[in-house]
Short mmCIF file of C-alpha atoms in Angstrom, two decimals:
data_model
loop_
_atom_site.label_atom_id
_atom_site.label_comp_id
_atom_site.label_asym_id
_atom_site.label_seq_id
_atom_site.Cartn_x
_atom_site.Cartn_y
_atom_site.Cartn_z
CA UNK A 16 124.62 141.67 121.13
CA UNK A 17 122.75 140.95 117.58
CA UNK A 18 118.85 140.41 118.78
CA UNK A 19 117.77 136.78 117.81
CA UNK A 20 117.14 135.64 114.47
CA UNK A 21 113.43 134.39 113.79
CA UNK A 22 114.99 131.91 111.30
CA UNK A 23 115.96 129.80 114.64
CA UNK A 24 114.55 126.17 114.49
CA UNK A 25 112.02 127.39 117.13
CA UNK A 26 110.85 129.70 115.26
CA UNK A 27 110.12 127.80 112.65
CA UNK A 28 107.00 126.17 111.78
CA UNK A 29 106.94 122.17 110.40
CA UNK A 30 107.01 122.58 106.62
CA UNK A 31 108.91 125.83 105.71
CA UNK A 32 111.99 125.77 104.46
CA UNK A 33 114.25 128.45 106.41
CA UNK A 34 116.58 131.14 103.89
CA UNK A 35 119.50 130.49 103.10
CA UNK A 36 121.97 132.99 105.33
CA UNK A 37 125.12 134.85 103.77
CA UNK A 38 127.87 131.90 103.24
CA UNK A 39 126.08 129.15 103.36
CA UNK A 40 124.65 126.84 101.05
CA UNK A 41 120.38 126.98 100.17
CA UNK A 42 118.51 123.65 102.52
CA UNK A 43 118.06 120.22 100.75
CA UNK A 44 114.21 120.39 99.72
CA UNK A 45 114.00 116.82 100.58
CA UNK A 46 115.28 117.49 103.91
CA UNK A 47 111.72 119.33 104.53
CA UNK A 48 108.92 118.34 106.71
CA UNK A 49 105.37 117.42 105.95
CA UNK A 50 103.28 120.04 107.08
CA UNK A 51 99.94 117.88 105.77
CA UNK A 52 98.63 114.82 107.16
CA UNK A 53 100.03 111.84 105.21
CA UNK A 54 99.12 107.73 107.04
CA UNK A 55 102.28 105.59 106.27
CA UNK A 56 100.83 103.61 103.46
CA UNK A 57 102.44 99.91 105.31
CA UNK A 58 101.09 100.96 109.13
CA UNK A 59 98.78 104.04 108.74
CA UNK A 60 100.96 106.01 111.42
CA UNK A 61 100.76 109.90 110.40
CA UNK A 62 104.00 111.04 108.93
CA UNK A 63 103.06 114.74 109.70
CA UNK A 64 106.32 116.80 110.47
CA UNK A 65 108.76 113.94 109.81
CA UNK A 66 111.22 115.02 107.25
CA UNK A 67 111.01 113.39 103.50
CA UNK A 68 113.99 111.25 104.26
CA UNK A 69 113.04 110.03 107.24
CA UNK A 70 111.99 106.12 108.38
CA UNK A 71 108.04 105.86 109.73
CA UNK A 72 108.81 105.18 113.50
CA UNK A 73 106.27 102.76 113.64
CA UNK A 74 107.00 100.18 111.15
CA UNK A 75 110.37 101.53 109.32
CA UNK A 76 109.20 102.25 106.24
CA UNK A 77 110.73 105.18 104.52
CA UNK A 78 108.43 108.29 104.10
CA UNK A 79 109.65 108.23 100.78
CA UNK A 80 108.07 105.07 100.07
CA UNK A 81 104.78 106.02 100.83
CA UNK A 82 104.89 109.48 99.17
CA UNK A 83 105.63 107.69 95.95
CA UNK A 84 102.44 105.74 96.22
CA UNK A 85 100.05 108.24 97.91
CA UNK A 86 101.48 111.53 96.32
CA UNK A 87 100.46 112.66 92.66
CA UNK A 88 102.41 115.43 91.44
CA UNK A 89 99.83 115.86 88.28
CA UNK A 90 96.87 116.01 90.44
CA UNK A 91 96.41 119.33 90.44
CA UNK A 92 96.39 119.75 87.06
CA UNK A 93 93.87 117.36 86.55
CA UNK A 94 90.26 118.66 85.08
CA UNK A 95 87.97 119.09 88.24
CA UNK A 96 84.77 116.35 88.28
CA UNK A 97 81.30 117.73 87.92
CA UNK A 98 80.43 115.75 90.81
CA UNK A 99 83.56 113.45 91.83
CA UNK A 100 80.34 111.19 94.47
CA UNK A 101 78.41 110.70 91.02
CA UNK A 102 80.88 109.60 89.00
CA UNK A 103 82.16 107.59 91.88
CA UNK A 104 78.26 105.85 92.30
CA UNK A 105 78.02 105.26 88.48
CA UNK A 106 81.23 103.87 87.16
CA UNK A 107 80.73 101.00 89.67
CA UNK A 108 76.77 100.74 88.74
CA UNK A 109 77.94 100.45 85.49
CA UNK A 110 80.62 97.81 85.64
CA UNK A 111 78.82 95.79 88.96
CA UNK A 112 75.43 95.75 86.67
CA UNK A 113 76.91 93.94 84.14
CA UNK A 114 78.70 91.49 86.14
CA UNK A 115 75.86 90.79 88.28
CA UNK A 116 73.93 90.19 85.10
CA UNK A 117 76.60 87.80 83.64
CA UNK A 118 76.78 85.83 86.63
CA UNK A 119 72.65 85.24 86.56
CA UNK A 120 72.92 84.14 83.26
CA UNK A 121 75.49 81.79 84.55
CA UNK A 122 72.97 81.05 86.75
CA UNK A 123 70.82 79.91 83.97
CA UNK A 124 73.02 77.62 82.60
CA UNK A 125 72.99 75.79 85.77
CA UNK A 126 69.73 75.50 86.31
CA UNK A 127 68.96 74.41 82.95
CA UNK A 128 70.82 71.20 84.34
CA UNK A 129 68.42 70.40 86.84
CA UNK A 130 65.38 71.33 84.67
CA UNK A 131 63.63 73.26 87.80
CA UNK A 132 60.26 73.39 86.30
CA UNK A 133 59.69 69.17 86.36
CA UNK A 134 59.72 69.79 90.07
CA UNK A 135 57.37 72.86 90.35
CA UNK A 136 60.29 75.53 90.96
CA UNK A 137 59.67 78.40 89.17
CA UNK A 138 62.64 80.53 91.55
CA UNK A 139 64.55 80.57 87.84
CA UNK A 140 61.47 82.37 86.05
CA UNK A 141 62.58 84.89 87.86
CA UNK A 142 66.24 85.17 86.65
CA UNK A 143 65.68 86.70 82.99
CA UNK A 144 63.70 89.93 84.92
CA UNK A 145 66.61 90.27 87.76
CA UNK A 146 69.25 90.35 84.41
CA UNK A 147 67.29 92.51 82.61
CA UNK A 148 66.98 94.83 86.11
CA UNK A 149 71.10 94.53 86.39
CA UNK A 150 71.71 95.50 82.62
CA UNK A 151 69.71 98.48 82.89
CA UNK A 152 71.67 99.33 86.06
CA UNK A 153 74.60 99.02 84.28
CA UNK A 154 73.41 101.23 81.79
CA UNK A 155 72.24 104.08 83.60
CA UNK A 156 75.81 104.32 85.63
CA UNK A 157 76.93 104.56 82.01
CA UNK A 158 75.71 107.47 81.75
CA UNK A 159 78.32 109.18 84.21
CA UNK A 160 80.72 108.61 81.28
CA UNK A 161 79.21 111.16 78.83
CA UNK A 162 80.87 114.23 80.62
CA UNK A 163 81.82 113.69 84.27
CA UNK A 164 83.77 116.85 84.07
CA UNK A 165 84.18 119.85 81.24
CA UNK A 166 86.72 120.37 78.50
CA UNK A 167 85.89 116.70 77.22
CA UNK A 168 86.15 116.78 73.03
CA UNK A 169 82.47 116.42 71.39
CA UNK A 170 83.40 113.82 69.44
CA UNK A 171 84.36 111.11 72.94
CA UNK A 172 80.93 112.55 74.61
CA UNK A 173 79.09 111.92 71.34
CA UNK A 174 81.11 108.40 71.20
CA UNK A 175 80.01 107.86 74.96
CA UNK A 176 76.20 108.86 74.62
CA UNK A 177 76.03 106.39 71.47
CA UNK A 178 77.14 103.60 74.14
CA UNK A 179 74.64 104.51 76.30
CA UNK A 180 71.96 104.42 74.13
CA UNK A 181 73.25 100.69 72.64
CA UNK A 182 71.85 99.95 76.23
CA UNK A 183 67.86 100.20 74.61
CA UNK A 184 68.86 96.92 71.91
CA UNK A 185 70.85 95.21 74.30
CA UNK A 186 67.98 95.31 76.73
CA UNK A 187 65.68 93.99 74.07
CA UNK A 188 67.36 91.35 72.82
CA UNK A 189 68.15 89.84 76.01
CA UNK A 190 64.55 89.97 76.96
CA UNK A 191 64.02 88.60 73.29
CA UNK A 192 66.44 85.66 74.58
CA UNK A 193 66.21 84.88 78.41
CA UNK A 194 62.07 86.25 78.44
CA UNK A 195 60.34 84.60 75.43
CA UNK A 196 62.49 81.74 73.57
CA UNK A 197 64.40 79.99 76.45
CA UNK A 198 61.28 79.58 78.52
CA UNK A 199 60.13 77.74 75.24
CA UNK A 200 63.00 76.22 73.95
CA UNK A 201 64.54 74.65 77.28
CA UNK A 202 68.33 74.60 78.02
CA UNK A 203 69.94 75.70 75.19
CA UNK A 204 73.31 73.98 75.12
CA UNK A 205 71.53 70.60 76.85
CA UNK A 206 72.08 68.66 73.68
CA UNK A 207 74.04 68.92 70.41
CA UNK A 208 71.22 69.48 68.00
CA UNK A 209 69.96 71.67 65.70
CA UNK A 210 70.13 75.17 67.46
CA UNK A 211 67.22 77.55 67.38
CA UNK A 212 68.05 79.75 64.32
CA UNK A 213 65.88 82.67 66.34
CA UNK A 214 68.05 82.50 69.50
CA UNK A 215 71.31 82.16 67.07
CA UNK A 216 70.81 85.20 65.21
CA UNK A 217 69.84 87.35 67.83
CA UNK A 218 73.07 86.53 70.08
CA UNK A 219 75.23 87.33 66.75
CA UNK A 220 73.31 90.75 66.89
CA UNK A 221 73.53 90.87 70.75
CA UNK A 222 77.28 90.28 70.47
CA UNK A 223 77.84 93.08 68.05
CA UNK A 224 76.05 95.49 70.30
CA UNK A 225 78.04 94.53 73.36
CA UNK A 226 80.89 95.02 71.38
CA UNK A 227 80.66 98.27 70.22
CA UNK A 228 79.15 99.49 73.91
CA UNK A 229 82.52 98.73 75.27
CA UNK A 230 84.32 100.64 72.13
CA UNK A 231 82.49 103.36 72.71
CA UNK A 232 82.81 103.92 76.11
CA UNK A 233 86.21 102.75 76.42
CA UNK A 234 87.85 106.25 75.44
CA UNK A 235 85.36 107.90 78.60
CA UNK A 236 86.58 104.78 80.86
CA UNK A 237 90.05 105.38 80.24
CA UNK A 238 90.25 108.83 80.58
CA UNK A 239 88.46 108.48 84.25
CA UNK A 240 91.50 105.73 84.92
CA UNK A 241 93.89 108.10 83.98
CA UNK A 242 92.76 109.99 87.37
CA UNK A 243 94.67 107.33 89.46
CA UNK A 244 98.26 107.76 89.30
CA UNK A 245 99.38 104.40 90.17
CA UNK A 246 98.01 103.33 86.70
CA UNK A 247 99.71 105.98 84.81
CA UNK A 248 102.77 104.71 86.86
CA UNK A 249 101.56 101.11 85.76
CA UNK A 250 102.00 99.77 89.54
CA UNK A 251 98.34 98.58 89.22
CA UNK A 252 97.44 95.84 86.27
CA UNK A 253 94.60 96.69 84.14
CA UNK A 254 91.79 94.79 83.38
CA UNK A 255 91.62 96.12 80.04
CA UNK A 256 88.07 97.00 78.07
CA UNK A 257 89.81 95.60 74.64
CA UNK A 258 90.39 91.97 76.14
CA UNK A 259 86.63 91.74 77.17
CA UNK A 260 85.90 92.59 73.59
CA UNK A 261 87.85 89.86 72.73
CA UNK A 262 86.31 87.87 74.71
CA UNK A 263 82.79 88.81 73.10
CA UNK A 264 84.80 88.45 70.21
CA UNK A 265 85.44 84.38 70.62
CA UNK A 266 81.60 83.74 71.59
CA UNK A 267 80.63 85.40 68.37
CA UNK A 268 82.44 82.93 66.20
CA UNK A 269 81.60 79.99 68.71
CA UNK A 270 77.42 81.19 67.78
CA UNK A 271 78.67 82.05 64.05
CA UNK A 272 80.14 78.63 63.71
CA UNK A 273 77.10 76.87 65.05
CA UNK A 274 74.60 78.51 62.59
CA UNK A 275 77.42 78.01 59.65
CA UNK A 276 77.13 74.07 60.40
CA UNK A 277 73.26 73.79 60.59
CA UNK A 278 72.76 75.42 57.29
CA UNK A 279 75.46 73.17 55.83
CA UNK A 280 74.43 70.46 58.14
CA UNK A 281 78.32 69.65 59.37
CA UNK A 282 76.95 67.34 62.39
CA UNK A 283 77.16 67.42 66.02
CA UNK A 284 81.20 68.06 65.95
CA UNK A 285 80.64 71.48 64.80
CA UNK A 286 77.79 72.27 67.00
CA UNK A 287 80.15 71.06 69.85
CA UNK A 288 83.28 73.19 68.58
CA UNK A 289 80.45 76.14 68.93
CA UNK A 290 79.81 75.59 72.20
CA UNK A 291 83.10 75.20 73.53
CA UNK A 292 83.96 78.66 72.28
CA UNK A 293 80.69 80.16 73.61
CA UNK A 294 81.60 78.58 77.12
CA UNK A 295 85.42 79.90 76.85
CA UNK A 296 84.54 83.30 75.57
CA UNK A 297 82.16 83.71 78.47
CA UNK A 298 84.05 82.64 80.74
CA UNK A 299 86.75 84.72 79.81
CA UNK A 300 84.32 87.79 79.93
CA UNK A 301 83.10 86.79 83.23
CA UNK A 302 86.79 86.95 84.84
CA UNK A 303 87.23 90.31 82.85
CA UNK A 304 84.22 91.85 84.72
CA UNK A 305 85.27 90.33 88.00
CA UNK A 306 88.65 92.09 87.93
CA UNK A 307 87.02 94.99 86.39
CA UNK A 308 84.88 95.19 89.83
CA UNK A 309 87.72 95.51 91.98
CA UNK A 310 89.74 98.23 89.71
CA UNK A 311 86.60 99.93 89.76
CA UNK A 312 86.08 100.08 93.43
CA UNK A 313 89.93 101.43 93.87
CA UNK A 314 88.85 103.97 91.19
CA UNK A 315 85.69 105.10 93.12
CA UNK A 316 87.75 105.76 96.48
CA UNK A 317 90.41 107.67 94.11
CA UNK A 318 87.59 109.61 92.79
CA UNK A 319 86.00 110.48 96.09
CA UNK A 320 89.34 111.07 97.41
CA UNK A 321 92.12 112.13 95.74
CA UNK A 322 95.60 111.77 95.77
CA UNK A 323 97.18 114.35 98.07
CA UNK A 324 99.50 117.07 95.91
CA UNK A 325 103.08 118.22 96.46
CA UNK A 326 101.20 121.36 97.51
CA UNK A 327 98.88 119.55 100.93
CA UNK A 328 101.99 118.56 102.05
CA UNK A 329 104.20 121.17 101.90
CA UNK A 330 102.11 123.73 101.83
CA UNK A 331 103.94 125.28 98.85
CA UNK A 332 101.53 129.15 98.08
CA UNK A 333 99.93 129.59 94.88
CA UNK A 334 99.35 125.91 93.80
CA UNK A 335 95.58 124.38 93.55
CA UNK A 336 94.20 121.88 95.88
CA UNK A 337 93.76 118.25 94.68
CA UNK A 338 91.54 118.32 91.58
CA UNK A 339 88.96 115.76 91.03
CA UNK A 340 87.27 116.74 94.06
CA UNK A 341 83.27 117.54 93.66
CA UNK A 342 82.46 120.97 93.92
CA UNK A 343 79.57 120.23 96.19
#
């Protein structure tokens, strides 16, 4: 009697794929089992050595299912991060700096309501260092977008290091504005008059810088978002660095349209069509930065931990480990 074959299902061990035997037809690949650990994306139950068409036992869904939401094939061939926890710690410094900073100067605005100081509180004195603290936050984690990993072109790290250093004039000219004229000059939208021409021009300025900070960084930002496959899959909405510009975009004119109308002295209804647009473009900036807080926390835990690879799971020979993983 023929001695046993070791191509027996006992043999076998989860995740190889047995030959193909004289007369018979080569094993469905999908009919494999996972070898690596994969959590059922509904239930977390571990999927390990359930075949690829197979239900999760747990809550039914189909292991299919959650390989096409936690499996990247591309991973692998994605450039590997300098420092995948760095990058990770300054992309969200970088976007929760600047919307902690737009929410204190919403802050501001409130308290310029009240008019704190007539009642000896002096808590919003405070505010204009804390935003200046935030911005410069923000702008440091910036820096994580120069080069986070090699093979970048010169031309986006030279485009992402000019961003960075926009940070130095935005700094000073919201010190110029929250520090030294608003302490002097009270609530600045409180009334419909004549605008300070100082505080005017320097917001037009401050605008352009802002601006061209999120231009120039954009290409870095993207290319980082490009990381999480879900988005290249668009099954995640974007919260998109060209509609916040926009939204810088519609407080520029609101500021340009006030300091057209003082010099031609149109009245109060311009001045009030001014700060209508001020208030709706930043607002509209303010809910771009709050969804651009939670894609960026998503994109931190992609960073730190990858999506697994066709590879983990099957353990396929000869095919690199999830990229995007530090090298520490």
């Amino acid at each position: 009697m023929d001695p046993v074959s070791s191509n027996s299902p006992r043999d076998r061990t989860p995740g190889s794929t047995p030959p193909a035997t004289p007369g018979t037809a080569a094993p469905d690949p999908l009919e494999r089992e996972l070898a690596g650990s994969l959590p059922c994306v509904r239930c977390g139950y571990e999927l390990r050595g359930l075949s690829v068409l197979a239900a999760c036992p747990e809550c039914g869904l189909r292991v299919a299912n959650t390989l096409h939401a936690l499996v990247d094939p591309l991973a692998a061939q994605l450039p590997r991060l300098r420092s995948a926890r760095l990058t990770a710690v300054g992309i969200v410094a970088w976007v929760a700096g600047g919307a902690g900073a737009t929410a204190l100067i919403w802050a501001q605005r409130v308290t310029d309501l009240f008019q704190p100081r007539r009642f000896g509180y002096h808590l919003v004195d405070t505010l204009p260092l804390l935003v200046l603290a935030l911005v410069a936050v923000s702008g440091l984690g910036a820096m994580a977008l120069v080069r986070p990993h090699p093979g970048i072109p010169l031309g986006r790290r030279l485009a992402a290091a000019a961003g960075v250093a926009l940070y130095g004039p935005l700094l000073f000219g919201l010190y110029r504005i929250h520090a030294d004229l608003d302490p002097m000059l009270g609530g600045p939208y409180a009334s419909l008059g004549d605008p300070s021409i100082d505080r005017l021009i320097t917001r037009l300025a401050l605008g352009l810088v802002l601006a061209s900070i999120f231009v120039l960084l954009r290409p870095s930002a993207r290319m980082l978002q490009a990381r999480w496959h879900l988005m290249r899959r668009g099954d995640v909405p974007r919260q998109t660095i060209l509609a916040m510009v926009a939204a810088v975009g519609v407080t520029w004119l609101g500021d340009a349209l006030r300091l057209v109308g003082h010099f031609l002295n149109a009245g109060e209804l311009v001045q009030g069509v001014g700060i209508i647009l001020v208030a709706v473009g930043s607002s509209l900036l303010t809910l771009g930065f709050a969804g651009a807080v939670v894609d960026v926390f998503k994109l931190a835990r992609q960073l730190v931990s990858p999506d697994r690879t066709p590879a983990d799971l099957f353990g396929d020979a000869g095919v690199s480990k999830g990229a995007g993983e530090s090298a520490a």
